[in-house]
XYZ file of C-alpha atoms in Angstrom:
188
model
C -18.370 -7.367 15.248
C -18.138 -4.636 17.752
C -18.262 -0.903 16.405
C -14.982 0.307 15.937
C -13.379 -2.928 14.834
C -12.147 -3.338 11.346
C -13.821 -6.089 9.302
C -11.446 -8.945 8.451
C -12.403 -8.171 4.854
C -10.639 -4.793 5.060
C -7.342 -5.938 6.519
C -4.801 -6.798 3.939
C -2.452 -9.722 4.375
C 0.901 -8.467 5.122
C 3.913 -10.264 3.108
C 6.934 -7.966 4.116
C 8.155 -6.114 6.881
C 10.221 -2.885 5.752
C 12.182 -0.329 7.797
C 12.665 3.205 6.206
C 15.384 4.762 8.050
C 15.703 8.360 7.375
C 18.041 11.165 8.832
C 15.059 11.913 11.305
C 14.221 8.524 12.605
C 12.668 5.025 11.416
C 9.436 4.186 9.795
C 8.335 0.737 9.999
C 6.070 -0.605 7.113
C 4.117 -4.044 6.199
C 3.737 -4.501 2.480
C 0.798 -6.315 1.091
C 2.228 -8.569 -1.656
C -0.971 -10.092 -2.376
C -2.968 -7.231 -3.044
C -0.083 -5.700 -5.206
C 2.365 -8.309 -6.252
C 4.185 -6.466 -8.971
C 4.569 -3.195 -6.986
C 5.865 -5.097 -3.903
C 8.310 -7.007 -5.824
C 9.560 -3.779 -7.534
C 9.794 -2.019 -4.101
C 11.701 -5.164 -2.121
C 14.263 -5.474 -5.087
C 14.946 -1.994 -5.128
C 15.407 -1.829 -1.509
C 17.544 -4.775 -1.478
C 19.680 -3.169 -4.236
C 20.249 -0.139 -1.852
C 18.380 1.746 -4.689
C 16.596 4.127 -2.034
C 19.708 4.635 0.232
C 20.966 8.352 -0.215
C 17.987 9.934 -1.996
C 15.913 12.610 -0.085
C 12.119 13.393 0.673
C 11.351 15.462 -2.130
C 7.788 16.364 -1.764
C 5.654 17.375 1.243
C 2.020 18.498 1.341
C 1.436 19.213 4.772
C -1.409 17.220 6.595
C -1.705 15.049 3.410
C 1.535 13.184 2.362
C 5.311 12.828 2.480
C 6.763 11.575 -0.674
C 10.071 9.748 -1.831
C 11.905 7.610 -3.939
C 13.166 9.848 -6.808
C 16.835 8.916 -7.596
C 17.417 12.480 -9.033
C 17.519 13.597 -5.622
C 20.894 12.436 -4.855
C 22.152 15.122 -7.192
C 21.569 18.871 -5.853
C 22.160 20.193 -9.651
C 19.158 18.345 -10.805
C 16.785 19.987 -8.080
C 14.360 21.525 -10.766
C 13.915 17.802 -12.001
C 13.206 16.527 -8.404
C 9.930 14.636 -8.576
C 10.603 13.747 -12.098
C 12.747 10.576 -11.772
C 12.245 7.005 -11.230
C 13.376 3.541 -12.073
C 12.037 0.223 -12.047
C 12.802 -3.485 -12.062
C 10.934 -3.860 -15.023
C 12.845 -1.570 -17.257
C 10.312 1.223 -17.202
C 6.922 1.969 -16.179
C 4.622 -0.679 -14.996
C 0.891 -0.896 -14.539
C -1.268 0.063 -11.547
C -2.588 -2.505 -9.350
C -6.109 -1.175 -8.863
C -8.097 -4.278 -7.930
C -11.459 -2.981 -6.405
C -11.691 -6.534 -4.764
C -8.530 -6.328 -2.704
C -8.538 -5.458 1.086
C -6.167 -2.537 0.748
C -8.185 -0.983 -2.171
C -11.343 -1.329 -0.593
C -9.858 0.346 2.869
C -8.607 3.040 0.726
C -6.071 5.971 1.505
C -6.196 6.022 5.341
C -3.369 7.355 7.608
C -0.105 5.454 7.140
C -0.852 4.092 3.694
C 2.107 3.581 1.600
C 0.987 3.929 -2.226
C 2.942 4.346 -5.692
C 3.349 7.737 -6.946
C 2.499 7.600 -10.447
C 2.645 10.052 -13.243
C -1.147 10.844 -12.695
C -3.058 11.900 -14.810
C -1.109 8.960 -16.666
C -2.008 5.533 -15.901
C 0.299 2.677 -15.596
C 3.177 5.097 -15.008
C 4.834 3.484 -11.973
C 8.504 3.354 -11.126
C 10.263 3.925 -7.660
C 8.212 6.969 -6.164
C 5.958 6.431 -3.246
C 4.179 8.469 -0.803
C 2.795 7.922 2.529
C -0.647 9.155 3.724
C -0.480 11.754 6.815
C -4.245 11.417 7.495
C -7.115 9.800 6.061
C -7.992 10.790 2.389
C -11.702 11.681 3.637
C -10.372 14.201 5.784
C -8.568 16.218 3.055
C -10.037 19.093 1.543
C -9.837 17.876 -1.831
C -9.774 13.870 -1.288
C -7.568 11.944 -3.777
C -9.162 9.879 -6.623
C -8.262 5.879 -6.198
C -5.687 6.162 -8.979
C -2.539 5.197 -6.864
C -1.650 1.594 -6.084
C -1.836 0.852 -2.379
C 0.997 -1.580 -1.402
C 1.491 -1.251 2.212
C 0.907 0.748 5.540
C 2.914 2.311 8.553
C 3.239 0.001 11.436
C 5.526 2.458 13.644
C 7.013 5.923 13.068
C 4.241 8.036 12.086
C 5.614 10.520 14.365
C 8.896 10.741 12.177
C 6.481 11.483 9.183
C 4.661 14.041 11.044
C 7.756 15.823 12.070
C 9.218 15.795 8.343
C 5.813 17.378 7.297
C 6.058 20.230 9.955
C 9.793 21.157 8.614
C 9.978 24.704 6.766
C 9.389 23.844 3.081
C 10.459 25.598 -0.277
C 8.267 24.705 -3.088
C 6.962 21.474 -1.237
C 10.750 20.186 -0.274
C 11.853 20.513 3.114
C 14.766 23.143 3.590
C 16.392 20.795 5.882
C 17.316 17.746 3.770
C 15.812 14.589 5.086
C 17.793 11.665 3.728
C 16.734 8.108 3.148
C 19.776 6.259 4.987
C 18.483 2.952 4.320
C 15.395 0.761 3.334
C 15.611 -2.772 4.275
C 12.587 -5.656 3.362
C 12.377 -8.850 4.888
C 9.517 -11.468 4.134
C 7.243 -12.096 7.073
């Protein structure tokens, strides 16, 4: 294997193709249903129900993550609670899928990684919120611990996420609301 090539052991198998259409542009994502089957099933079923449509990006850490998936963001009167909401197809929280043998876990939080935003430090507290890495975890001043289920990776549209991360923020929320117009998910 030539230097700079990824080991086949670190390339997760994509099972679904997703398009997250936001008010600032489209982001293409592939999901890893073999590495995180419960998480992918939850995300796909919520997307197919239109659950994410109309929600806002509610958390940005410049140079680190863009987070969304909170249904409370559809109601501006609940602004103080944004980031605390979530639903799952399982009727509540569901467990983390942190298998150290899966390719996605072994690769870690690299730029473009799609991961569940659980209620850390409470394990097994996943619902509908997710985040996307804007850079490799090892480049962050304080790298994240491997406690968030990785279930996909951006395949196109990183420039959209980088543009969102450059918006003026108020307490981590973009002043210019960034709305999820639609999330579509199809099997590969």
